[in-house]
CSV table of C-alpha atoms in Angstrom, one decimal:
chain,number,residue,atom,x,y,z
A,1,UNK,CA,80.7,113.8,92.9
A,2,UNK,CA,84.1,111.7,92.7
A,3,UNK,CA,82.1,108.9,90.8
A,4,UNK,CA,80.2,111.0,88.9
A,5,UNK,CA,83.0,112.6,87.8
A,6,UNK,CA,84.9,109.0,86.9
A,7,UNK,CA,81.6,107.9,84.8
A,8,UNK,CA,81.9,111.0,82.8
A,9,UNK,CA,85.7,110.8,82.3
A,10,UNK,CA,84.9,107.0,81.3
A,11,UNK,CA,82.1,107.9,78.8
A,12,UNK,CA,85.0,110.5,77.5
A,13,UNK,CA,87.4,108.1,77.1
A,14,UNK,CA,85.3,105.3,75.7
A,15,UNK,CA,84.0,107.6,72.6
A,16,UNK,CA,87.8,108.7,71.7
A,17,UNK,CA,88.8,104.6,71.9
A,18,UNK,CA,85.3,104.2,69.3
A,19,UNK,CA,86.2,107.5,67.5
A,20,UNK,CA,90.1,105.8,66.9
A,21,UNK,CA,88.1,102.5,65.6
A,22,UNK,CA,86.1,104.7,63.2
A,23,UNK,CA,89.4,106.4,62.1
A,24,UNK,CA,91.2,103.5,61.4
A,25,UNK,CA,88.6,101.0,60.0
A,26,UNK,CA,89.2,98.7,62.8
A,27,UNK,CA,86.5,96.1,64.9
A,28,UNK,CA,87.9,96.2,68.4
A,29,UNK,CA,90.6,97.8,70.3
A,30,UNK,CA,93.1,95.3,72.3
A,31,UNK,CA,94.9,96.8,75.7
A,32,UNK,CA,96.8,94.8,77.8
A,33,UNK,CA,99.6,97.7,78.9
A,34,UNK,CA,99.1,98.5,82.5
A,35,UNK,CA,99.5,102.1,81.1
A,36,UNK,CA,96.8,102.1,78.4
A,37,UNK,CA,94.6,99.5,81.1
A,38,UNK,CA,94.8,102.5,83.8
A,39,UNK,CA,93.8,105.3,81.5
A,40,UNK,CA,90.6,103.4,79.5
A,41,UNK,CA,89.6,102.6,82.9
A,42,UNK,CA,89.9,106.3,84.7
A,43,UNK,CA,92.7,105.0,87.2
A,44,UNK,CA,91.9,100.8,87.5
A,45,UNK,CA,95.4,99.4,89.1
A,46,UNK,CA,96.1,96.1,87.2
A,47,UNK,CA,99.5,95.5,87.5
A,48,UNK,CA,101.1,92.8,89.7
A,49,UNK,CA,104.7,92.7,89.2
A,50,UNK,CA,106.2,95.9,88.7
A,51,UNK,CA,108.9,94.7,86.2
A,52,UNK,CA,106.5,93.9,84.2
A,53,UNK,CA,104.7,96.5,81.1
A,54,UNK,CA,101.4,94.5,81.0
A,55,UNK,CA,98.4,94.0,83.3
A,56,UNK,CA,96.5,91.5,84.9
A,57,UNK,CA,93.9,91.1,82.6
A,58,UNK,CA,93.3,92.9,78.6
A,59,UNK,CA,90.6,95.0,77.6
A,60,UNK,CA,89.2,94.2,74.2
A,61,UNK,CA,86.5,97.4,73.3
A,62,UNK,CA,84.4,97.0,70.1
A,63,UNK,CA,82.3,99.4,69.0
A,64,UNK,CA,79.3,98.2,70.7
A,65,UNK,CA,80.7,96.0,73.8
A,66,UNK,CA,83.4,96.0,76.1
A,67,UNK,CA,85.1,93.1,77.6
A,68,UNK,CA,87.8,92.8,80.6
A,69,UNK,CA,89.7,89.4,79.6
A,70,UNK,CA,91.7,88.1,83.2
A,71,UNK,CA,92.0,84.8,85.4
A,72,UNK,CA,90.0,83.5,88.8
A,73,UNK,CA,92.4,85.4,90.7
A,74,UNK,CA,92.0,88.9,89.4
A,75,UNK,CA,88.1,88.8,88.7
A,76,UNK,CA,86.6,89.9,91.8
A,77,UNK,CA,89.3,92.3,92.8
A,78,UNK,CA,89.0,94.2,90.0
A,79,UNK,CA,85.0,94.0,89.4
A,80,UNK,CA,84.5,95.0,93.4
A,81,UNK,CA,87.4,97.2,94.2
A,82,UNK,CA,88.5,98.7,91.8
A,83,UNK,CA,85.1,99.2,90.5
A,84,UNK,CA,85.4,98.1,86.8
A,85,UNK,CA,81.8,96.4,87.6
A,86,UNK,CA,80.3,99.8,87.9
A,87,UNK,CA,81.8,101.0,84.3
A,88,UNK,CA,79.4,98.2,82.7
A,89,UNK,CA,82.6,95.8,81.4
A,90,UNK,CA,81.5,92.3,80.6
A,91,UNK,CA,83.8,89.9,82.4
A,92,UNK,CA,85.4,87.1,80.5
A,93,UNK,CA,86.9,84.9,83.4
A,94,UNK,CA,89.4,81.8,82.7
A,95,UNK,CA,90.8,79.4,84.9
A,96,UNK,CA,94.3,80.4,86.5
A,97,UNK,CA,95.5,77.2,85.4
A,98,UNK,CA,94.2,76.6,81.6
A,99,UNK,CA,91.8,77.7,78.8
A,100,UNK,CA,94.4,80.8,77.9
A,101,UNK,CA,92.7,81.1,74.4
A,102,UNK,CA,89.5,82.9,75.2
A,103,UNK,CA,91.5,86.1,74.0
A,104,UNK,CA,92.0,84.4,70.6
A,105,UNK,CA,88.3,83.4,70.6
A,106,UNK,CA,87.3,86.8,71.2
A,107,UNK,CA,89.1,88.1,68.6
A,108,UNK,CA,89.4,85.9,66.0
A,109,UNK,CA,88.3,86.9,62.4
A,110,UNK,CA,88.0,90.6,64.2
A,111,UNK,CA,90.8,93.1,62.8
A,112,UNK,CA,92.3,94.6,65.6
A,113,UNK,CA,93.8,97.0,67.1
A,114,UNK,CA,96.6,97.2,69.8
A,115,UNK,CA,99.0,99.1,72.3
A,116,UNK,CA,101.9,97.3,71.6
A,117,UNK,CA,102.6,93.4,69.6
A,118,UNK,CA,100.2,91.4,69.3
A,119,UNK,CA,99.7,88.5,66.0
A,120,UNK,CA,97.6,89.7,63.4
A,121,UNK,CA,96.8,93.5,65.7
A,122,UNK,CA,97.6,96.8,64.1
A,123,UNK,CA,99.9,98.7,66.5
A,124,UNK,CA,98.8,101.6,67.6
A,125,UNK,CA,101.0,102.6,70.6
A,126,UNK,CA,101.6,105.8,69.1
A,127,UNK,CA,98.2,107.2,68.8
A,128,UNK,CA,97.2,105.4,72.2
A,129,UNK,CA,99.9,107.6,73.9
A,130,UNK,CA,99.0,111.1,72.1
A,131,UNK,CA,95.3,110.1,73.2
A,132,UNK,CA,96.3,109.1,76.5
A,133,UNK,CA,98.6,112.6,77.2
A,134,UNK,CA,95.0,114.5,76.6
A,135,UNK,CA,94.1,114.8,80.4
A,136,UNK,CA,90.7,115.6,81.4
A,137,UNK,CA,89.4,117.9,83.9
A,138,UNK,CA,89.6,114.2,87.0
A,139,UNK,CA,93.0,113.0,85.5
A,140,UNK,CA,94.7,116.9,86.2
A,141,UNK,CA,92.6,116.9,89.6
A,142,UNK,CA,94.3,113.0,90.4
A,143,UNK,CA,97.6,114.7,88.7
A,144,UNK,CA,98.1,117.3,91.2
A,145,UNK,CA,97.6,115.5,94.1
A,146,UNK,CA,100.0,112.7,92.7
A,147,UNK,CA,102.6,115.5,92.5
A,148,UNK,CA,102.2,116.8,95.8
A,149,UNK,CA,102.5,113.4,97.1
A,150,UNK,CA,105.8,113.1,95.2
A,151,UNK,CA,106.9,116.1,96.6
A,152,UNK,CA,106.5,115.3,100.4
A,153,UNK,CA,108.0,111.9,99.8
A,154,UNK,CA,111.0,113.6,98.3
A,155,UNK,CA,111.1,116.1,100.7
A,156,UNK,CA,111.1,113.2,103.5
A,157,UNK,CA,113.7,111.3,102.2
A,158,UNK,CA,116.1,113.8,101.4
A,159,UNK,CA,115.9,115.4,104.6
A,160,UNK,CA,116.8,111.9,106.4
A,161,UNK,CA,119.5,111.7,104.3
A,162,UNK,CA,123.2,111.6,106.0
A,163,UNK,CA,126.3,111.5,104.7
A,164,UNK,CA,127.5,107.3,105.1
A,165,UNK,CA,124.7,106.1,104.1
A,166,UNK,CA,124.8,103.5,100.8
A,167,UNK,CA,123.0,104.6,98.0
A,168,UNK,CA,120.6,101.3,98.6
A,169,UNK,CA,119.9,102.6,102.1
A,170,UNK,CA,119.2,106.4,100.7
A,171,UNK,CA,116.5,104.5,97.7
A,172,UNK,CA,115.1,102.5,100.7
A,173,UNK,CA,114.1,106.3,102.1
A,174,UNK,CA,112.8,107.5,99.0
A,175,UNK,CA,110.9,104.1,98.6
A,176,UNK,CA,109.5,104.1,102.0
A,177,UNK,CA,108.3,107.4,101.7
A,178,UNK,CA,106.5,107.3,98.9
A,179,UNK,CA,104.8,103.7,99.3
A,180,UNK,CA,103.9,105.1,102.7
A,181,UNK,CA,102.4,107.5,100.8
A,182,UNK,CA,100.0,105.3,98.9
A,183,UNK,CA,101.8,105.5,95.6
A,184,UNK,CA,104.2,103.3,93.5
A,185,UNK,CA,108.3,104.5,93.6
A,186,UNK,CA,108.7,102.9,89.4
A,187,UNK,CA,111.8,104.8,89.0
A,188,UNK,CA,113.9,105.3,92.3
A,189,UNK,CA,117.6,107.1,90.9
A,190,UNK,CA,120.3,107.0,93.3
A,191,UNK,CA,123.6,108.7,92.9
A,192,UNK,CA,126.5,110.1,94.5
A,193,UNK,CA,129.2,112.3,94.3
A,194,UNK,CA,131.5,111.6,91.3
A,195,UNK,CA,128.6,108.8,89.8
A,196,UNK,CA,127.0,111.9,89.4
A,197,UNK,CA,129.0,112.9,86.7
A,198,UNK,CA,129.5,109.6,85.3
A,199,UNK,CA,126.3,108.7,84.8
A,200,UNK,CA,122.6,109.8,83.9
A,201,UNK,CA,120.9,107.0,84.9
A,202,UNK,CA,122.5,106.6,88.3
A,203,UNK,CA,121.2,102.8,89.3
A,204,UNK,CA,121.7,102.8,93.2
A,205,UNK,CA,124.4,100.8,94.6
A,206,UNK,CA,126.4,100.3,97.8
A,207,UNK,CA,128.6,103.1,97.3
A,208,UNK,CA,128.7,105.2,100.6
A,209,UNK,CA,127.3,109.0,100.3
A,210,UNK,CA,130.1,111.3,101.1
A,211,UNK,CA,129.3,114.8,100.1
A,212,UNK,CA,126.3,115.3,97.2
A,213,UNK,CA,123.3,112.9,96.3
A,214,UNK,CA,120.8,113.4,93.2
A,215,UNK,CA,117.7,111.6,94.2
A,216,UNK,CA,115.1,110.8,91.2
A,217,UNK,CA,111.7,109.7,91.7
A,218,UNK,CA,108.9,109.0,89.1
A,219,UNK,CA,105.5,108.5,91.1
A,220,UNK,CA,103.0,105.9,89.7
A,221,UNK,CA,99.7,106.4,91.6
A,222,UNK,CA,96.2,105.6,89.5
A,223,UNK,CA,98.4,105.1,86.7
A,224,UNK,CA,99.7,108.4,86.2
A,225,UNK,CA,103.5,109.0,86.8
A,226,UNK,CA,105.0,112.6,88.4
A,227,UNK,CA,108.5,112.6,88.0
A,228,UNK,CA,111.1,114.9,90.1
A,229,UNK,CA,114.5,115.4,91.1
A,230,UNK,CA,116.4,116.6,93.6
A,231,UNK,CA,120.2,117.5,94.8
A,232,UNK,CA,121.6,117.8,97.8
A,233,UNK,CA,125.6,118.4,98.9
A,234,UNK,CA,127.0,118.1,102.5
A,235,UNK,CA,129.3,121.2,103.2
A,236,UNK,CA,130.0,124.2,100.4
A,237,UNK,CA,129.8,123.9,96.5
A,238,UNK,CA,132.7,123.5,94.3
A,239,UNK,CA,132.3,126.6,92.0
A,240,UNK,CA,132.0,123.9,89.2
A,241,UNK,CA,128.9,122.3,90.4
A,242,UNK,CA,127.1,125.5,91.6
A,243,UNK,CA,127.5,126.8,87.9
A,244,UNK,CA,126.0,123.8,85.8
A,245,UNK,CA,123.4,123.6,88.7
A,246,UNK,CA,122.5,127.7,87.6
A,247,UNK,CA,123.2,126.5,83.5
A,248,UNK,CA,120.8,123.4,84.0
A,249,UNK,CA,118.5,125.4,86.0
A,250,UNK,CA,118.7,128.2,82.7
A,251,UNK,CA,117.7,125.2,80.6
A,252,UNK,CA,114.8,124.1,82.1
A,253,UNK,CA,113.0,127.4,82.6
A,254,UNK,CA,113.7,127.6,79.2
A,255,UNK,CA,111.6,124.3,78.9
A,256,UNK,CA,109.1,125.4,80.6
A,257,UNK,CA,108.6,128.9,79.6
A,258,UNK,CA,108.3,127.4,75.7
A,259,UNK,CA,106.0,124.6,76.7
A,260,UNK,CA,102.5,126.5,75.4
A,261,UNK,CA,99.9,125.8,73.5
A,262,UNK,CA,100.8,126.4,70.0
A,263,UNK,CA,104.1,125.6,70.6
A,264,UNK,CA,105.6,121.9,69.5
A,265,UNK,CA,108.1,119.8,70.7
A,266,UNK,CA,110.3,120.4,68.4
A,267,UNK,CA,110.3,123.8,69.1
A,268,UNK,CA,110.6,123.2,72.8
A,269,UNK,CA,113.6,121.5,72.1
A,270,UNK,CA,114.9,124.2,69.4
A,271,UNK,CA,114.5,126.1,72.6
A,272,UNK,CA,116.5,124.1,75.0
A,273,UNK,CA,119.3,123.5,72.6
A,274,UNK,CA,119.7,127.4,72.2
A,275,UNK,CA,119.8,127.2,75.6
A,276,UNK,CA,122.6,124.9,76.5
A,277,UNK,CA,124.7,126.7,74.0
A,278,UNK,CA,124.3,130.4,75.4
A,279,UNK,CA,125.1,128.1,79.0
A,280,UNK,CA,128.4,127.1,77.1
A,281,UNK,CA,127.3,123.7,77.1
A,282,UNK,CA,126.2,123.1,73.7
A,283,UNK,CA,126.5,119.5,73.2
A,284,UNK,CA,125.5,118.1,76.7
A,285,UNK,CA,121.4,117.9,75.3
A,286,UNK,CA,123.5,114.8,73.2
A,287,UNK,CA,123.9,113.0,76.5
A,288,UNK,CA,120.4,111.9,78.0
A,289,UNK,CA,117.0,112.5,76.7
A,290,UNK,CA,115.1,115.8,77.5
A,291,UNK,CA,111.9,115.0,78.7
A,292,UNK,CA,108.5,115.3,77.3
A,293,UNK,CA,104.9,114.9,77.8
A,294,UNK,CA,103.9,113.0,81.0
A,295,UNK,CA,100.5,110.6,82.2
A,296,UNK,CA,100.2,106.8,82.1
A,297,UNK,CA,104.0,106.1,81.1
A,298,UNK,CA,106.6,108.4,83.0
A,299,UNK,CA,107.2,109.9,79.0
A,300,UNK,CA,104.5,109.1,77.2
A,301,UNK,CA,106.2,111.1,74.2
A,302,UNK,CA,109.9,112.3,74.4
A,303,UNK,CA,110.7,115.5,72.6
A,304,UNK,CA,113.2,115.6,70.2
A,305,UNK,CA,114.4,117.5,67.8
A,306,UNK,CA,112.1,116.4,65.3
A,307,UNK,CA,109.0,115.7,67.8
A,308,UNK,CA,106.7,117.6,65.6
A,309,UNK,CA,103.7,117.2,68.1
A,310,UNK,CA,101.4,120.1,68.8
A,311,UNK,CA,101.3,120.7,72.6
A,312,UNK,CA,97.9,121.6,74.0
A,313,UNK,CA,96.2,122.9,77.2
A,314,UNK,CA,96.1,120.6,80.1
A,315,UNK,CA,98.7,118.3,79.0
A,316,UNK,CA,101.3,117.0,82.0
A,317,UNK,CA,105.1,117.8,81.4
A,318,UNK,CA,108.0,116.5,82.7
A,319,UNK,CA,111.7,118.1,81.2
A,320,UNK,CA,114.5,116.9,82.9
A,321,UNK,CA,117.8,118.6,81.4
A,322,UNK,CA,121.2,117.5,82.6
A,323,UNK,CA,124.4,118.7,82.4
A,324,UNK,CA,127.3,116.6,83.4
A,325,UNK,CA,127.0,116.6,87.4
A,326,UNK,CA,123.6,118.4,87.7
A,327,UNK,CA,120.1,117.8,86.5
A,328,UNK,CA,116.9,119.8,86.9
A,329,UNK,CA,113.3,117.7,87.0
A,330,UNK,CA,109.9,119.0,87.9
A,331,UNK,CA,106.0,117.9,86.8
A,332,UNK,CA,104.0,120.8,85.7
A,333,UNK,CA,100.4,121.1,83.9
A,334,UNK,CA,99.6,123.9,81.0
A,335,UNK,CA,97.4,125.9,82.1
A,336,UNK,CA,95.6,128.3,80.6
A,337,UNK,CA,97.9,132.0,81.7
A,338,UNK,CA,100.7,129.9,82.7
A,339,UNK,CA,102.4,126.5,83.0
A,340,UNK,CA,101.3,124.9,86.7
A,341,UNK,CA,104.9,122.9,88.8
A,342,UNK,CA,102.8,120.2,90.8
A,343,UNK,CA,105.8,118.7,92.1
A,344,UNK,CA,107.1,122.0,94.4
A,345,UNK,CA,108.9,121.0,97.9
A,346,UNK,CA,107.9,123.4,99.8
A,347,UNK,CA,110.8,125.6,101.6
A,348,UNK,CA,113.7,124.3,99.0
A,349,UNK,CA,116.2,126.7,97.8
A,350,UNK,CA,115.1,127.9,94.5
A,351,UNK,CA,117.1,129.7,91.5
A,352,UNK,CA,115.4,132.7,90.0
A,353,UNK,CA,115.8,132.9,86.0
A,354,UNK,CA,114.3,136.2,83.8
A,355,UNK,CA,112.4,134.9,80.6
A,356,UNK,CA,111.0,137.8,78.9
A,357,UNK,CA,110.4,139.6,81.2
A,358,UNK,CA,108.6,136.8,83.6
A,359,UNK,CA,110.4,135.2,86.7
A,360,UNK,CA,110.9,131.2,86.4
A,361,UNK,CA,111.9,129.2,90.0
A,362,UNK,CA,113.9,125.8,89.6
A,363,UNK,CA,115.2,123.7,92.5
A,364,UNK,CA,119.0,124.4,93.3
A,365,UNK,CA,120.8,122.2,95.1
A,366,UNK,CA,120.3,122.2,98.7
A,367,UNK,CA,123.6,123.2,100.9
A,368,UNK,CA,123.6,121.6,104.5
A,369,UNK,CA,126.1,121.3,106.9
């Protein structure tokens, strides 16, 4: 059933790729993103060094033929194991060591299209993401168990965590227990105490944990990315961090609750800026970007507040507001009644917030001794 289910989500994906060629007049369709790789190929893992945004070989799809373009190296991994063979691709394979120009044979005289630069390609990066944010009925299935993956890992980690412990050593957790897993930890967020409130992007150091950690984890597993956050604080709050933990918390069920078919981004953000202000925070949505749609990139589209893209069923979300010195971050799907968290830890404190007249859950920061 599993790769009956993959052919079928290929055939999908290769008729939007020919339908984009069509739309924009174009003879083939050049990939080389590990992103855009992952998702024309229902899940095919092609990077090598994580620092780096393209994969081990490019795709180059014409309206009639497919071709996978990689090195002596890659080939038989990726025809074999990951099972690009089965899909039907016809395998252009160069030396490791020389002839790098059977990419500019293949398209020469062609006009192309791309997912990012590329001399003489059209970019299409932005229509690639919209198409790639379109889930199917396997990537949602492949979605939720990503999430729950990510939430065991964090729920590991944080658990092991003591104050003492460097930020590096309290990453190394979070790493472990998520490669243990099976999946990739692309974005592993350290911070504590006052780096906290100094900074959004809390890069993890050897600063020693003495009372309150924010963990951040974004997920890569098949290609697709779950992100999540959590907080944790050794001995009672301050009154000052348990009320922007409740105001952030306020925030993102706001998120959430607005995140519906029919709905934009732009109007999820109108929403979350209303939100901040009735918080008495009005300016902190300034500060750090909000979130947006989720799949092969952690954001595949960040909402703004001129984001005027239409938000349909089955799309993956991930809305991270922040106010200085707390943050709230879950994955969730839309579903068809209601929006679906795929990222819950089981047994963590929740906050309860009333949204006309339905009852929204977001993480609170968990008090231990």
């Amino acid at each position: 059933m599993e790769s009956l289910n993959r052919q079928a989500e290929f055939e999908i994906k290769t008729a939007r790729i020919r339908q984009l060629l069509a739309e924009k007049q174009l003879d083939a369709l050049l990939l080389q993103r590990v992103s855009s790789i992952a998702w024309a190929t229902c899940g095919t893992d092609v990077h090598i060094n994580t620092a780096a945004s393209d994969g081990a070989c490019a795709l180059l799809i014409t309206p009639d033929q497919q071709f996978v373009i990689t090195n002596s190296i890659e080939a038989a991994r990726l025809e074999i194991e990951e099972g690009m063979g089965e899909q039907g691709w016809h395998f252009e394979v160069t030396p490791w060591y020389g002839n790098e120009n059977r990419l500019a044979e293949l398209t020469n005289g062609k006009r192309i299209g791309c997912d990012g630069l590329y001399a003489g390609g059209q970019n299409l990066s932005a229509e690639l993401a919209w198409l790639r944010s379109q889930l199917t009925q396997p990537e949602a299935e492949r979605f939720r168990s990503l999430g729950r993956l990510c939430a065991e890992s964090m729920q590991e980690a944080i658990r092991a965590v003591q104050p003492g412990m460097t930020e590096f050593q309290i990453a190394g957790l979070l790493a472990g227990a998520t490669e243990s897993r099976g999946a990739e930890a692309v974005v592993n967020l350290i911070g504590t105490d006052e780096r906290i409130f100094q900074y959004r992007h809390a890069i993890p150091t050897d600063k020693k944990l003495e009372r309150y950690a924010m963990l951040v984890l974004c997920g890569r597993k098949s290609g697709l990315i779950c992100s999540i956050t959590r907080m944790v604080h050794f001995g009672p709050l301050s009154d000052e961090i348990e009320h922007k933990m409740k105001a952030v918390a306020a925030v993102d069920a706001a998120m959430i609750a607005a995140t519906r078919p029919g709905n934009t981004l732009k109007g999820v953000f109108a929403e979350a800026q209303h939100a901040y202000a009735a918080q008495g925070y009005p300016d902190e949505w300034q500060c750090h970007h909000q979130g947006g749609l989720a799949g092969y990139e952690a954001r595949e589209i960040t909402g703004t507040p001129t984001t005027d893209q239409s938000i349909l069923m089955g799309q993956a979300f991930a809305w991270n507001p922040s106010i200085k010195g707390a943050k709230s971050e879950d994955t969730f799907l839309v579903g068809e009644q209601s929006n679906e968290i795929i990222t819950v830890v089981e047994g963590w404190p929740m906050i309860e917030i009333e949204i006309g007249n339905k009852l929204f859950q977001r993480p609170a920061i968990w008090v231990r001794d």
